CSV table of C-alpha atoms in Angstrom, one decimal:
chain,number,residue,atom,x,y,z
A,1,MET,CA,190.6,27.2,80.1
A,2,THR,CA,188.2,30.0,81.3
A,3,ILE,CA,185.0,28.8,82.9
A,4,MET,CA,182.5,31.3,81.5
A,5,PRO,CA,181.2,29.1,78.3
A,6,VAL,CA,180.9,26.3,80.7
A,7,ILE,CA,178.7,28.4,82.8
A,8,ILE,CA,176.7,29.9,79.9
A,9,MET,CA,176.1,26.3,78.8
A,10,ILE,CA,174.7,25.0,82.2
A,11,PHE,CA,172.4,28.3,82.5
A,12,VAL,CA,171.2,28.2,78.5
A,13,PHE,CA,170.9,24.5,78.0
A,14,VAL,CA,170.1,22.8,81.0
A,15,PRO,CA,166.7,24.3,81.5
A,16,THR,CA,166.3,23.3,77.7
A,17,ILE,CA,167.2,19.8,78.3
A,18,VAL,CA,164.6,19.5,81.5
A,19,LEU,CA,161.7,21.1,79.1
A,20,MET,CA,162.6,18.8,76.3
A,21,VAL,CA,162.6,15.5,78.4
A,22,GLY,CA,159.4,16.7,80.3
A,23,MET,CA,157.2,17.6,77.2
A,24,PRO,CA,154.9,14.5,77.0
A,25,TYR,CA,154.1,15.5,80.6
A,26,LEU,CA,153.2,19.0,79.4
A,27,THR,CA,151.0,18.4,76.5
A,28,ARG,CA,146.9,18.3,76.3
A,29,GLU,CA,145.1,15.1,77.8
A,30,THR,CA,144.1,14.7,74.0
A,31,ILE,CA,147.4,14.6,72.1
A,32,SER,CA,150.2,11.9,72.8
A,33,PHE,CA,153.2,12.3,70.7
A,34,GLY,CA,151.3,14.1,68.2
A,35,VAL,CA,148.8,11.9,67.9
A,36,THR,CA,144.8,12.3,68.9
A,37,VAL,CA,143.9,10.5,71.9
A,38,SER,CA,140.9,10.4,74.1
A,39,ALA,CA,141.6,11.6,78.0
A,40,VAL,CA,140.9,7.7,78.9
A,41,GLN,CA,143.6,6.7,76.5
A,42,PHE,CA,146.1,9.3,77.7
A,43,HIS,CA,145.9,8.0,81.0
A,44,SER,CA,145.9,4.4,79.9
A,45,GLU,CA,148.9,2.1,81.3
A,46,PRO,CA,150.4,2.0,77.8
A,47,LEU,CA,150.7,5.5,77.4
A,48,ARG,CA,151.9,6.2,80.8
A,49,GLN,CA,155.1,3.8,80.2
A,50,MET,CA,155.4,5.2,76.9
A,51,ARG,CA,155.6,8.5,78.4
A,52,GLU,CA,158.2,7.4,81.1
A,53,SER,CA,160.4,5.7,78.5
A,54,TYR,CA,160.3,8.9,76.5
A,55,ALA,CA,162.0,10.7,79.5
A,56,LYS,CA,164.5,8.0,80.2
A,57,ILE,CA,165.6,7.8,76.7
A,58,SER,CA,165.8,11.8,76.2
A,59,ALA,CA,167.4,12.4,79.6
A,60,THR,CA,169.9,9.6,79.0
A,61,LEU,CA,171.1,10.8,75.5
A,62,HIS,CA,170.9,14.7,76.2
A,63,THR,CA,172.9,14.2,79.2
A,64,ILE,CA,175.5,12.0,77.6
A,65,LEU,CA,175.6,14.9,74.8
A,66,PHE,CA,175.7,17.8,77.1
A,67,ILE,CA,178.6,16.0,79.4
A,68,VAL,CA,180.8,15.4,75.8
A,69,CYS,CA,180.3,19.0,74.9
A,70,ILE,CA,181.0,20.3,78.3
A,71,LEU,CA,184.6,18.2,78.2
A,72,CYS,CA,185.4,19.6,74.8
A,73,LEU,CA,185.1,23.1,76.2
A,74,ILE,CA,187.1,22.3,79.1
A,75,TYR,CA,190.2,20.2,77.9
A,76,GLY,CA,189.9,21.8,74.1
A,77,ASP,CA,191.9,25.0,72.5
A,78,GLU,CA,190.2,28.1,74.3
A,79,HIS,CA,190.3,29.7,70.8
A,80,SER,CA,186.9,31.1,70.5
A,81,LYS,CA,186.3,30.1,67.2
A,82,GLN,CA,186.8,26.4,68.2
A,83,GLN,CA,184.4,26.9,71.2
A,84,SER,CA,181.9,28.7,69.3
A,85,TRP,CA,182.0,25.4,66.8
A,86,ILE,CA,181.7,23.0,70.0
A,87,ILE,CA,178.6,24.9,71.0
A,88,VAL,CA,177.0,25.3,67.5
A,89,THR,CA,177.5,21.3,67.0
A,90,TYR,CA,176.1,20.5,70.1
A,91,SER,CA,172.9,22.6,69.8
A,92,LEU,CA,172.6,21.1,66.3
A,93,ALA,CA,173.3,17.6,67.5
A,94,MET,CA,170.6,18.2,70.7
A,95,VAL,CA,167.9,19.2,67.7
A,96,VAL,CA,168.6,16.1,65.9
A,97,ILE,CA,168.4,13.9,69.1
A,98,SER,CA,165.2,15.7,69.7
A,99,LEU,CA,163.6,15.1,66.2
A,100,VAL,CA,164.9,11.5,66.2
A,101,ILE,CA,163.2,10.6,69.6
A,102,ASN,CA,159.8,12.6,68.8
A,103,ILE,CA,159.5,11.1,65.4
A,104,SER,CA,160.3,7.7,66.5
A,105,TYR,CA,157.6,8.0,69.2
A,106,HIS,CA,155.2,9.5,67.1
A,107,PHE,CA,155.3,6.4,64.6
A,108,LYS,CA,155.1,4.2,67.8
A,109,MET,CA,152.0,6.0,68.9
A,110,LYS,CA,150.2,5.6,66.0
A,111,SER,CA,151.0,2.1,65.9
A,112,LEU,CA,149.8,1.5,69.4
A,113,LEU,CA,146.7,4.0,68.9
A,114,PRO,CA,144.5,0.5,67.7
A,115,MET,CA,145.2,-1.5,70.6
A,116,LEU,CA,144.2,1.4,73.4
A,117,PRO,CA,140.9,1.3,75.1
A,118,ILE,CA,138.1,3.3,73.2
A,119,ALA,CA,136.0,5.9,75.0
A,120,GLN,CA,133.0,7.1,73.7
A,121,GLU,CA,133.2,10.9,72.1
A,122,PRO,CA,130.8,13.4,73.2
A,123,SER,CA,128.2,14.8,71.1
A,124,ILE,CA,128.1,18.1,72.2
A,125,MET,CA,130.8,20.5,70.9
A,126,ALA,CA,131.4,23.8,72.7
A,127,VAL,CA,132.7,27.1,70.9
A,128,ASP,CA,133.9,30.3,72.5
A,129,THR,CA,132.5,33.1,70.0
A,130,GLU,CA,133.6,35.9,72.2
A,131,PHE,CA,137.1,35.2,72.6
A,132,GLN,CA,138.8,37.8,70.8
A,133,LYS,CA,136.7,40.2,72.8
A,134,ARG,CA,137.9,39.2,76.1
A,135,ASN,CA,140.7,40.9,78.0
A,136,ILE,CA,143.7,38.6,76.8
A,137,GLY,CA,147.1,39.7,77.7
A,138,LEU,CA,148.7,43.0,77.1
A,139,SER,CA,148.0,45.6,74.2
A,140,SER,CA,150.6,45.9,71.4
A,141,ILE,CA,150.7,49.5,72.7
A,142,TRP,CA,153.2,48.4,75.3
A,143,PHE,CA,155.8,47.9,72.5
A,144,ILE,CA,156.0,51.4,72.0
A,145,ILE,CA,158.7,51.4,74.7
A,146,HIS,CA,160.6,48.9,73.2
A,147,VAL,CA,160.6,51.3,70.1
A,148,LEU,CA,161.7,54.1,72.1
A,149,VAL,CA,164.4,52.2,73.2
A,150,ILE,CA,165.7,51.2,69.8
A,151,VAL,CA,165.4,54.7,68.8
A,152,VAL,CA,167.8,56.2,71.6
A,153,SER,CA,170.2,53.5,70.7
A,154,ILE,CA,170.1,54.5,67.1
A,155,VAL,CA,170.4,58.0,68.1
A,156,THR,CA,173.3,57.8,70.5
A,157,ALA,CA,175.1,55.6,67.6
A,158,LEU,CA,174.8,58.7,65.4
A,159,ARG,CA,175.9,61.2,67.6
A,160,HIS,CA,178.8,59.1,68.3
A,161,TYR,CA,179.7,58.1,64.6
A,162,ASP,CA,182.5,60.1,64.4
A,163,GLN,CA,184.2,59.1,67.5
A,164,ILE,CA,184.0,55.2,66.7
A,165,PRO,CA,187.3,53.7,65.8
A,166,ASP,CA,187.7,52.5,62.1
A,167,GLN,CA,187.8,48.9,63.4
A,168,ILE,CA,184.7,47.9,65.6
A,169,PRO,CA,184.6,44.7,67.7
A,170,ILE,CA,182.5,42.0,66.7
A,171,HIS,CA,183.7,39.1,68.5
A,172,PHE,CA,185.0,38.1,71.8
A,173,ASN,CA,186.9,35.2,73.1
A,174,SER,CA,186.4,33.4,76.4
A,175,SER,CA,188.7,35.6,78.3
A,176,TRP,CA,186.5,38.4,76.8
A,177,ASP,CA,189.0,40.1,74.8
A,178,ALA,CA,188.1,41.2,71.2
A,179,ASP,CA,189.4,38.8,68.7
A,180,ARG,CA,187.8,39.8,65.6
A,181,TYR,CA,186.9,43.2,64.2
A,182,ALA,CA,185.0,44.8,61.2
A,183,ALA,CA,185.4,47.9,59.3
A,184,LYS,CA,183.3,50.9,60.8
A,185,SER,CA,180.4,51.4,58.2
A,186,TYR,CA,176.6,52.3,59.0
A,187,SER,CA,175.6,48.5,58.1
A,188,SER,CA,178.4,47.0,60.8
A,189,VAL,CA,177.2,49.8,63.3
A,190,PHE,CA,173.8,49.4,63.2
A,191,MET,CA,173.4,45.8,62.7
A,192,PRO,CA,172.3,45.4,66.7
A,193,ALA,CA,169.5,48.2,65.9
A,194,ILE,CA,168.4,46.2,62.8
A,195,ILE,CA,168.2,42.9,64.6
A,196,GLN,CA,166.3,44.9,67.4
A,197,VAL,CA,163.8,46.0,64.7
A,198,PHE,CA,163.4,42.5,63.5
A,199,ILE,CA,163.0,40.7,66.9
A,200,THR,CA,160.7,43.1,67.9
A,201,LEU,CA,158.1,42.9,64.7
A,202,LEU,CA,158.2,38.7,65.2
A,203,PHE,CA,157.4,39.5,69.2
A,204,ILE,CA,154.6,42.2,68.1
A,205,PHE,CA,153.4,39.1,65.7
A,206,GLU,CA,153.4,36.7,68.3
A,207,ASN,CA,151.6,38.8,70.8
A,208,TRP,CA,148.7,39.6,68.3
A,209,SER,CA,148.5,35.9,67.4
A,210,ILE,CA,147.8,35.0,71.1
A,211,ARG,CA,144.6,37.3,70.5
A,212,ARG,CA,143.6,35.6,67.3
A,213,VAL,CA,144.2,31.7,67.5
A,214,LYS,CA,140.8,30.0,68.2
A,215,PRO,CA,140.8,28.4,71.8
A,216,GLN,CA,139.9,24.9,72.1
A,217,VAL,CA,136.8,24.9,74.6
A,218,GLN,CA,136.1,21.6,76.6
A,219,ALA,CA,132.2,21.0,76.2
A,220,ALA,CA,132.0,19.3,79.7
A,221,ASP,CA,133.3,22.3,81.5
A,222,PRO,CA,133.4,25.4,79.0
A,223,ASN,CA,133.8,27.9,82.0
A,224,ARG,CA,136.5,26.4,83.3
A,225,SER,CA,138.2,25.9,79.9
A,226,ILE,CA,137.9,29.6,79.2
A,227,ARG,CA,139.7,30.5,82.4
A,228,GLN,CA,142.4,28.6,81.2
A,229,ASP,CA,142.3,29.9,78.0
A,230,VAL,CA,142.3,33.6,79.4
A,231,THR,CA,145.3,32.5,82.0
A,232,PHE,CA,147.6,31.1,79.5
A,233,ARG,CA,147.3,33.6,76.9
A,234,ARG,CA,147.8,36.3,79.4
A,235,ALA,CA,150.9,34.7,80.8
A,236,TRP,CA,152.3,34.1,77.7
A,237,SER,CA,151.4,37.7,76.3
A,238,TYR,CA,153.2,39.0,79.8
A,239,PHE,CA,156.2,37.1,78.5
A,240,MET,CA,156.1,38.5,75.0
A,241,ILE,CA,156.4,41.8,76.1
A,242,THR,CA,158.8,41.3,78.8
A,243,ALA,CA,161.1,39.0,76.9
A,244,ASN,CA,161.1,41.7,73.9
A,245,PHE,CA,162.1,44.2,75.9
A,246,LEU,CA,164.7,42.4,77.7
A,247,LEU,CA,166.2,41.5,74.3
A,248,VAL,CA,166.1,45.1,73.0
A,249,ILE,CA,168.3,46.2,75.9
A,250,LEU,CA,170.7,43.2,75.2
A,251,PHE,CA,171.1,44.5,72.1
A,252,SER,CA,171.3,47.9,73.0
A,253,VAL,CA,174.3,47.1,75.3
A,254,VAL,CA,176.2,45.3,72.5
A,255,GLN,CA,175.8,48.3,70.3
A,256,LEU,CA,177.1,50.4,73.3
A,257,ASN,CA,180.2,48.0,73.6
A,258,MET,CA,180.7,48.2,69.8
A,259,ILE,CA,181.1,51.8,69.6
A,260,SER,CA,183.2,51.9,72.7
A,261,LEU,CA,180.7,53.6,74.9
A,262,LEU,CA,180.3,50.5,77.3
A,263,ASN,CA,183.0,48.6,78.9
A,264,ILE,CA,183.0,44.8,77.9
A,265,ASN,CA,183.3,43.7,81.6
A,266,PHE,CA,180.2,45.8,82.4
A,267,ALA,CA,178.4,44.6,79.4
A,268,ILE,CA,178.7,40.7,79.6
A,269,PRO,CA,177.3,40.6,83.4
A,270,ILE,CA,174.0,42.5,81.9
A,271,ILE,CA,174.0,40.5,78.8
A,272,LEU,CA,174.1,37.2,81.0
A,273,ILE,CA,171.8,38.0,83.5
A,274,ILE,CA,169.2,38.6,80.7
A,275,ILE,CA,169.6,35.7,78.6
A,276,THR,CA,169.3,33.5,81.9
A,277,PHE,CA,166.1,35.4,83.3
A,278,ILE,CA,164.4,34.8,79.7
A,279,MET,CA,165.2,31.4,79.8
A,280,LEU,CA,164.0,30.7,83.2
A,281,TYR,CA,160.9,32.8,82.5
A,282,TYR,CA,160.3,30.5,79.5
A,283,PHE,CA,161.1,27.5,81.7
A,284,ALA,CA,158.5,28.6,84.6
A,285,ILE,CA,155.7,29.3,82.6
A,286,SER,CA,156.2,25.9,80.6
A,287,PHE,CA,155.8,23.9,83.1
A,288,TRP,CA,153.2,26.0,85.2
A,289,ALA,CA,150.8,26.0,82.4
A,290,GLY,CA,151.9,23.2,80.1
A,291,GLN,CA,151.0,23.1,76.4
A,292,SER,CA,147.8,25.2,75.8
A,293,GLU,CA,146.7,25.8,79.9
A,294,SER,CA,146.7,22.0,79.9
A,295,ARG,CA,148.2,22.1,83.4
A,296,LEU,CA,145.7,25.0,84.9
A,297,GLU,CA,142.8,23.9,86.8
A,298,ARG,CA,143.2,20.1,86.0
A,299,SER,CA,140.0,18.4,86.6
A,300,ALA,CA,139.8,14.8,87.5
A,301,ASP,CA,136.6,14.2,84.8
A,302,SER,CA,138.7,15.4,81.8
A,303,ALA,CA,136.6,15.5,78.7
A,304,ASN,CA,137.2,13.5,75.9
A,305,VAL,CA,137.7,16.5,73.6
A,306,ARG,CA,139.5,16.3,70.3
A,307,PRO,CA,142.0,19.1,69.0
A,308,VAL,CA,140.8,21.3,66.7
A,309,HIS,CA,143.0,20.2,63.8
A,310,ASP,CA,143.0,16.8,62.4
A,311,ASP,CA,146.0,14.4,62.2
A,312,ASP,CA,146.0,14.1,58.6
A,313,LYS,CA,147.1,17.7,58.6
A,314,TRP,CA,150.0,17.4,60.8
A,315,LEU,CA,153.3,16.0,59.2
A,316,LEU,CA,154.7,13.8,61.8
A,317,GLY,CA,152.8,15.0,64.4
A,318,MET,CA,154.6,18.2,64.4
A,319,ILE,CA,154.4,20.5,61.3
A,320,TYR,CA,150.9,21.6,60.6
A,321,PHE,CA,150.1,22.1,56.8
A,322,ASN,CA,146.5,23.4,55.6
A,323,ARG,CA,146.0,25.6,53.1
A,324,LYS,CA,142.5,25.7,53.5
A,325,ASP,CA,142.8,26.8,57.1
A,326,PRO,CA,142.9,30.7,57.1
A,327,ASN,CA,144.7,30.8,60.3
A,328,LEU,CA,148.2,31.7,60.2
A,329,ILE,CA,149.0,30.8,63.7
A,330,VAL,CA,148.1,27.4,65.6
A,331,GLU,CA,148.9,25.6,68.6
A,332,LYS,CA,151.9,23.2,68.7
A,333,ARG,CA,151.6,19.5,69.1
A,334,PHE,CA,154.9,19.3,70.2
A,335,GLY,CA,156.5,21.8,72.2
A,336,VAL,CA,154.7,24.8,74.3
A,337,GLY,CA,153.1,27.6,72.5
A,338,TRP,CA,152.0,28.5,69.1
A,339,GLY,CA,153.6,27.4,65.5
A,340,LEU,CA,153.0,28.4,62.0
A,341,ASN,CA,150.4,26.8,59.5
A,342,PHE,CA,153.1,26.1,56.4
A,343,GLY,CA,149.9,25.8,54.2
A,344,HIS,CA,149.8,29.6,54.8
A,345,PRO,CA,151.8,31.8,52.2
A,346,VAL,CA,152.9,34.2,54.9
A,347,SER,CA,154.6,31.9,56.9
A,348,TRP,CA,157.4,31.1,54.1
A,349,LEU,CA,157.8,35.0,53.9
A,350,ILE,CA,158.4,34.8,57.7
A,351,LEU,CA,160.8,32.0,57.2
A,352,LEU,CA,162.6,33.8,54.4
A,353,GLY,CA,162.9,37.3,56.6
A,354,ILE,CA,164.8,34.9,58.9
A,355,ILE,CA,166.7,33.4,56.9
A,356,VAL,CA,168.0,36.7,55.0
A,357,LEU,CA,168.5,38.2,58.4
A,358,LEU,CA,170.9,35.4,59.2
A,359,VAL,CA,172.9,35.6,55.9
A,360,VAL,CA,173.5,39.4,56.4
A,361,VAL,CA,174.6,38.9,60.0
A,362,THR,CA,176.5,36.0,59.0
A,363,ARG,CA,178.3,38.1,56.1
A,364,LEU,CA,178.8,41.3,58.3
A,365,ARG,CA,180.7,39.1,61.3
A,366,GLY,CA,182.8,37.5,58.3
């Protein structure tokens, strides 16, 4: 048994588990398990106990599942296909457990809401009409650097195409020996470049969305709320630019290894370092800023502000569907960051593009 799959599991999934367990503590003080509440209700004893209960149950189940997966990797067959299936099965089980816990607590929250103390809502609503003119985050011009790296990778592969072996490695076992090959073709050789382009377009879209999503301004202290919003968006814009650049480098390394211009023993450490850095970067921002800047400049006299999007437009408190809302991107209720408005037709085109890409990659790898 090689220890590398276990190391990958620890660096990739442990931060993810911690983030999921701590999610109720990262949300806005006006959202509890996908349900709109007041700040007074959020800090009430019943909801404090619910957050504590959620964290304990989530931590217990995810820890048990993680230990089982590690034991399967340690005592299972070292065959790469089996190890891959173990990790895929674990990932799916982790998603299912999270969904079940979140949905159950969402309904528990809805049933508890009528029994919570009622706080008078403010009669003043603040709107930031200048948010699109503010200097929020990095310009998408920075993605030109990413495009240049992709172009260099493509040109390099084209120049060495004749020297590429007829069979190129597309999968490696736990000892980093190639155990699966594909016939040389333009589609197989340039698949990493195709993935680079698709990922870059997604990150450009995310960075653009950061400037477009309407902020939620607290009427009691609009200046502080605007500062929070600008800091939050700027931090995530930096993440989008940095993470995309590192992913472009990662797939360039993969492509260079596929065409035998980079040794696997040199490529693997680079790939692992990049993945670990992105995960830790995401983890750090999430806990530093919280959901929609909820942890920035926290005030003792939190305003009783309601989210922009009403509860009846959110399916299970997680999926936003509103055909009348022109916004394609909205703030998440579960999780950190932004999500799609599934009432907008473009959101389905984005999902279709992701599915098509996954199907193409799977067919080429098969």
